[in-house]
CSV table of C-alpha atoms and ligand atoms in Angstrom, one decimal:
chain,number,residue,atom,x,y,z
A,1,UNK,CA,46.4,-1.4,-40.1
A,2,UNK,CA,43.5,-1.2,-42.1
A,3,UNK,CA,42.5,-3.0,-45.6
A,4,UNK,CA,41.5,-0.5,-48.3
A,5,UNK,CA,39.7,-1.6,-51.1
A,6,UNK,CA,39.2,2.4,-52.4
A,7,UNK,CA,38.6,5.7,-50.8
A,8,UNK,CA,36.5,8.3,-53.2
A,9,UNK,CA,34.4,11.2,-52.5
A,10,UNK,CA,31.2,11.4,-53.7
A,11,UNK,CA,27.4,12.0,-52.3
A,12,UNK,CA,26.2,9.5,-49.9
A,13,UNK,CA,23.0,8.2,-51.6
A,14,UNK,CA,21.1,6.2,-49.1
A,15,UNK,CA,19.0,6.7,-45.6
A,16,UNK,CA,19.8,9.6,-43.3
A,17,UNK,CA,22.8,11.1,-44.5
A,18,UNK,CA,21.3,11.1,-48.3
A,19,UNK,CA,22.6,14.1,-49.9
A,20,UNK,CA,26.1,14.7,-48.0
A,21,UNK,CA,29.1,15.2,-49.2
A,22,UNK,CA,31.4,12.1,-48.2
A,23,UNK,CA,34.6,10.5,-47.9
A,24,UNK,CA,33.7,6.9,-48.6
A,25,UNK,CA,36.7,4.4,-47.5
A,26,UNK,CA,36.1,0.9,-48.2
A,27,UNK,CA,37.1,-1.7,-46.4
A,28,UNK,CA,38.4,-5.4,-47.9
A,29,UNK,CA,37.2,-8.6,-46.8
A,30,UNK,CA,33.6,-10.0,-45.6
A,31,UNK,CA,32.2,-13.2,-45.0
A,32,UNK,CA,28.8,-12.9,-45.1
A,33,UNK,CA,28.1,-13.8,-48.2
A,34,UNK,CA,24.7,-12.0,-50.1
A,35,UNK,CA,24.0,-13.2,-53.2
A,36,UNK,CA,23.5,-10.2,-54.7
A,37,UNK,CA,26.6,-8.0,-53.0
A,38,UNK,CA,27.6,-5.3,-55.3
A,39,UNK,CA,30.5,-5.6,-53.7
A,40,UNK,CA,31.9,-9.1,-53.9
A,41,UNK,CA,35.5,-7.8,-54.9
A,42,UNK,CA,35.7,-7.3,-51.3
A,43,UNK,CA,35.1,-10.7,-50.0
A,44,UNK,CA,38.4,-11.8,-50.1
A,45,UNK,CA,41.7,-10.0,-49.0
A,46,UNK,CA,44.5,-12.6,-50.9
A,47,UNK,CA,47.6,-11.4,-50.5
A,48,UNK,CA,48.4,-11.6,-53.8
A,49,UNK,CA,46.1,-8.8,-54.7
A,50,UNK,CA,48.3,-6.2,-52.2
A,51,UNK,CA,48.9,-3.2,-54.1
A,52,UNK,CA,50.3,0.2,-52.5
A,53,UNK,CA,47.9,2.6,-51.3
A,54,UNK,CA,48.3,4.5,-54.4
A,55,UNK,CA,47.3,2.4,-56.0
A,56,UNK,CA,44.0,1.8,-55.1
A,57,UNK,CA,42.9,5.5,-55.1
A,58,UNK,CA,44.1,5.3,-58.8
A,59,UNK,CA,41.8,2.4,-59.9
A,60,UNK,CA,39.0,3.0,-62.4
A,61,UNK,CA,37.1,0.0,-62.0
A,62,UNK,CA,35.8,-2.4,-59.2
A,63,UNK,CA,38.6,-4.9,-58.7
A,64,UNK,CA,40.2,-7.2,-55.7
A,65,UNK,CA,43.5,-5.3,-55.0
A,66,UNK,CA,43.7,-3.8,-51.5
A,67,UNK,CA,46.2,-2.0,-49.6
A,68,UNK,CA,47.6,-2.0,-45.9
A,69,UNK,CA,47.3,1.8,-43.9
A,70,UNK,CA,46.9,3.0,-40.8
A,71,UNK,CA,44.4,5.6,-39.8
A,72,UNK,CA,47.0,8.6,-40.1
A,73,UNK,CA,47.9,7.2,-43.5
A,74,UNK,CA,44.3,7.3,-44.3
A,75,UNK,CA,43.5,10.9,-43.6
A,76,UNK,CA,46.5,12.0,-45.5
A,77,UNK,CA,45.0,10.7,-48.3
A,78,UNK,CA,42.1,13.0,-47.6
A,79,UNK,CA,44.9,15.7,-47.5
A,80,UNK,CA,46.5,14.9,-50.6
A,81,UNK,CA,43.9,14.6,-52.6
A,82,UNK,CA,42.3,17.7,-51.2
A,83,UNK,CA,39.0,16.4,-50.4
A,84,UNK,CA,36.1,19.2,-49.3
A,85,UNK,CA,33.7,16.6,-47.5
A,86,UNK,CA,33.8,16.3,-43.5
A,87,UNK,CA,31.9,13.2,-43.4
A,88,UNK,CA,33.5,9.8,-43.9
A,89,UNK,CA,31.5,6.8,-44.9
A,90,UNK,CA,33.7,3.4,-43.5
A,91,UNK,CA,32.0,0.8,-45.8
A,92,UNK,CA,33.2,-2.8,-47.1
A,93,UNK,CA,33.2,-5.5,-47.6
A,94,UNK,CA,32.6,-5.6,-43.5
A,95,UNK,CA,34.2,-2.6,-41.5
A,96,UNK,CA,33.3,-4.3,-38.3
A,97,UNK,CA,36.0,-6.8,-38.6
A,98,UNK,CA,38.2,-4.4,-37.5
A,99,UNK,CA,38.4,-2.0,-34.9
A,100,UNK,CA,37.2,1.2,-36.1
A,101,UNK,CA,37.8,2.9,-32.8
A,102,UNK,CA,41.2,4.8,-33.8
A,103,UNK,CA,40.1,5.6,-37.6
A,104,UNK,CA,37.0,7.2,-36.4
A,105,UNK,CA,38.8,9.1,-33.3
A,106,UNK,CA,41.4,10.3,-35.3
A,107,UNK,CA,39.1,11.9,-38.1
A,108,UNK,CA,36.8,13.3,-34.8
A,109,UNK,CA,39.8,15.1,-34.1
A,110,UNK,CA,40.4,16.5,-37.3
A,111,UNK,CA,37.2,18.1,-37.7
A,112,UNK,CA,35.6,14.8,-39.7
A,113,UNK,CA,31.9,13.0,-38.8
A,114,UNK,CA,32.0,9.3,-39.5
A,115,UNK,CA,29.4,6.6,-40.2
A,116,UNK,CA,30.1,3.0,-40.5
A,117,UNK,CA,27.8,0.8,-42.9
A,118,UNK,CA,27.6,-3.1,-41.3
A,119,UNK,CA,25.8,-5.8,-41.6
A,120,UNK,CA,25.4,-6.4,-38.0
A,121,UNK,CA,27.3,-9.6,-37.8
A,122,UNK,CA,30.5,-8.6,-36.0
A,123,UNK,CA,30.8,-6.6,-32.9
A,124,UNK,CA,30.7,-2.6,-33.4
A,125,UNK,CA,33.7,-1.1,-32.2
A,126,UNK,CA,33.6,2.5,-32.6
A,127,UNK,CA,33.5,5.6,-31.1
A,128,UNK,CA,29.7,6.7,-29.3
A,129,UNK,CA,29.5,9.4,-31.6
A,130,UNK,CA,30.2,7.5,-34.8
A,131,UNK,CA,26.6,7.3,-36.9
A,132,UNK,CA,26.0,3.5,-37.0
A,133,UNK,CA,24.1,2.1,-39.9
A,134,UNK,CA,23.2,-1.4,-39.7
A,135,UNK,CA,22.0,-3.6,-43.0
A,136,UNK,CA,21.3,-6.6,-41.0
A,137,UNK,CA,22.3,-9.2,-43.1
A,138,UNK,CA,19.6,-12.3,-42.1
A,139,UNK,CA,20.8,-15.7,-42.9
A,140,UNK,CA,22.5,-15.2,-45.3
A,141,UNK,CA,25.3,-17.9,-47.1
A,142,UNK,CA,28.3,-17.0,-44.4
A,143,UNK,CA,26.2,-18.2,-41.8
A,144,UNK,CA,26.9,-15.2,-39.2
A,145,UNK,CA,24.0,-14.2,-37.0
A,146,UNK,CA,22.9,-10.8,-36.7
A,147,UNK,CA,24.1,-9.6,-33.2
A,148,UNK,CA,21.4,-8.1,-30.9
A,149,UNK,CA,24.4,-5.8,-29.5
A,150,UNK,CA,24.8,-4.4,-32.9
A,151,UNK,CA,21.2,-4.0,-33.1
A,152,UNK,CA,21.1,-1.8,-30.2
A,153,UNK,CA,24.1,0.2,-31.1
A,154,UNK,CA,22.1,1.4,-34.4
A,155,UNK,CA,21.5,5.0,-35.0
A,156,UNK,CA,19.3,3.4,-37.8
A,157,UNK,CA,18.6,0.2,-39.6
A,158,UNK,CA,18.6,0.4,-43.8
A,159,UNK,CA,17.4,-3.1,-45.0
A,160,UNK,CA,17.5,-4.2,-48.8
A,161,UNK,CA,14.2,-5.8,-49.8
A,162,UNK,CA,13.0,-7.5,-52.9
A,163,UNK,CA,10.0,-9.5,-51.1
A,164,UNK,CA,7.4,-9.7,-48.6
A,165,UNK,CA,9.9,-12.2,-47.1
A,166,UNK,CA,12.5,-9.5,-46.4
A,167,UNK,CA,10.0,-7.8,-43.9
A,168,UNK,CA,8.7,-10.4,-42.1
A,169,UNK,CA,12.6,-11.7,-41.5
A,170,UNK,CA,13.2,-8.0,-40.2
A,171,UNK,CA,10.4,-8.1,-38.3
A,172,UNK,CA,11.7,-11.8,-36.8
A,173,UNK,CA,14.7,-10.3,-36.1
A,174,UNK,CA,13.2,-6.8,-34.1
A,175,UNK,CA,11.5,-9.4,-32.0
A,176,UNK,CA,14.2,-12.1,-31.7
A,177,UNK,CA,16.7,-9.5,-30.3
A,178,UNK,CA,14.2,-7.4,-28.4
A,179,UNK,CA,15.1,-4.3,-30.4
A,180,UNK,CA,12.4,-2.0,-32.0
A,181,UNK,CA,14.5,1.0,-34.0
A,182,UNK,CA,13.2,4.4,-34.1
A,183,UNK,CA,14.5,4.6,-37.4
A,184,UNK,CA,14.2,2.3,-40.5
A,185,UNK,CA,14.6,2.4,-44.3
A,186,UNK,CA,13.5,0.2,-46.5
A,187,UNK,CA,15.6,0.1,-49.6
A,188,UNK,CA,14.6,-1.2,-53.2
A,189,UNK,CA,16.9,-4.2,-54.2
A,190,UNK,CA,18.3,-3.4,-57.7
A,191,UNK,CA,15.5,-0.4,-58.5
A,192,UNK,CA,13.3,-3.3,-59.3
A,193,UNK,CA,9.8,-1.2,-59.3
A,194,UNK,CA,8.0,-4.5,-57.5
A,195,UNK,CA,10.4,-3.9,-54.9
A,196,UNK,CA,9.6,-0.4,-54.8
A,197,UNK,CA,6.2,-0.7,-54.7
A,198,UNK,CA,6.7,-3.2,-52.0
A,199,UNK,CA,9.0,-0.9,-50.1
A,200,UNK,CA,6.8,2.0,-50.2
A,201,UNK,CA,3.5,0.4,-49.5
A,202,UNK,CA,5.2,-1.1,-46.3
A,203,UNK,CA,6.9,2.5,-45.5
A,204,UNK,CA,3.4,4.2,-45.5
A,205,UNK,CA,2.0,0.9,-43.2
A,206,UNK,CA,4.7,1.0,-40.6
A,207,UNK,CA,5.5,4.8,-41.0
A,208,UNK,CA,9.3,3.5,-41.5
A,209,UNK,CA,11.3,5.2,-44.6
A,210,UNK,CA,12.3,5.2,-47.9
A,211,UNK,CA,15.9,4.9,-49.1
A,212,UNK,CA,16.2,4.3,-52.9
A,213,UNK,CA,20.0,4.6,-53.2
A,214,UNK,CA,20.5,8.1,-55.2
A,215,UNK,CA,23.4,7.8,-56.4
A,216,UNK,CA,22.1,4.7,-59.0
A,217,UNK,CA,19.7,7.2,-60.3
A,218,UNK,CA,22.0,10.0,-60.7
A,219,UNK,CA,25.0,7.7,-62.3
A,220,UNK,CA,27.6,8.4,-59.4
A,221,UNK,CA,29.5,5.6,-57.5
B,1,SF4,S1,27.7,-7.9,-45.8
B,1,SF4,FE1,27.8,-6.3,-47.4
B,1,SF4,S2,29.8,-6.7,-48.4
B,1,SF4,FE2,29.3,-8.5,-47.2
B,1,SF4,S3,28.4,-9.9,-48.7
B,1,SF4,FE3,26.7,-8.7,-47.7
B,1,SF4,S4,26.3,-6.9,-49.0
B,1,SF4,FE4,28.3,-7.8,-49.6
């Protein structure tokens, strides 16, 4: 069974898949703890914040209630609600604390690409042709070390930055677990134009890429 927090449709806004239709189903719980998570009604998975999985597709605003469902419950929800998308987004809280392998082989069947958004701290478990995007989350509160097996599982590496600090602590990590990705994005924290400025110079330097979350420009979850 999985934890659902919310499933939606909408267009993914950040790194390669910016632009694309998608079926975004969030996952509850994570203990990683960022301070400045957008997401921190999905830390915790109480059970007294179980709804059914009605429920949480009919919620109009961030909250803590989750539901239980298994991966065939999950694409019928995609049914139901007559969803036009073909990619699916697994997201959190952190997907990678459980195994993604029969969600993701179960949409593969029915015609659906899948991506899964981690921070790198928990082992991967999905299929090879699942799109892996890792945020590696560097010391942060939780404690969890970014995992060099999840580093080399990456189709692409999206980082958050705010300061020059950010870098060098990606860089630290690229050469701690031996991993140099073809593909990274630098993203703005919080559209904060020094962190844009920052993000960009550093793009141009390392000829990495931009990702400035387009669906916070555009007003769309
Ligand atoms: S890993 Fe993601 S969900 Fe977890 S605390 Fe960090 S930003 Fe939030």
């Amino acid at each position: 069974m999985y934890q659902i927090n919310e499933i939606f449709e909408t267009i993914q806004g950040e790194a390669s898949y910016t632009g694309t239709p998608a079926i975004f189903v969030r996952l509850q719980g994570c203990p990683v703890g960022c301070a400045w998570c957008d997401t921190k009604q999905t830390w915790e998975a109480k059970d007294t914040f179980i709804v059914s999985l009605e429920q949480t597709l009919e919620k109009k605003a961030d909250s803590e209630h989750w539901a239980n469902a298994s991966a065939e419950e999950v694409l019928a929800v995609f049914n139901a609600r007559g969803y036009n998308a073909k990619h699916v987004v697994i997201t959190g809280g952190e997907p990678c604390l459980f195994d993604l392998v029969p969600l993701c082989e179960l949409l593969h069947n029915n015609g659906y690409t899948t991506q899964i958004e981690t921070s790198g701290t928990f082992e991967i478990k999905a299929p090879a042709q699942t799109w892996v995007t890792v945020s590696p989350k560097i010391n942060m509160r939780g404690g969890y070390e970014v995992l060099a097996s999840a580093m080399q599982r990456a189709d692409e590496i999206k980082h958050p930055v705010a300061m020059q600090k950010h870098i060098d602590e990606l860089e630290a990590l690229f050469e701690a677990t031996g991993v140099t990705p073809k593909l990274v994005y630098l993203q703005p924290i919080s559209q904060k134009a020094k962190a844009t400025k920052l993000a960009i110079d550093t793009c141009i330097k390392k000829n990495w890429r931009l990702s400035v979350q387009v669906h916070k420009y555009i007003g769309i979850n």
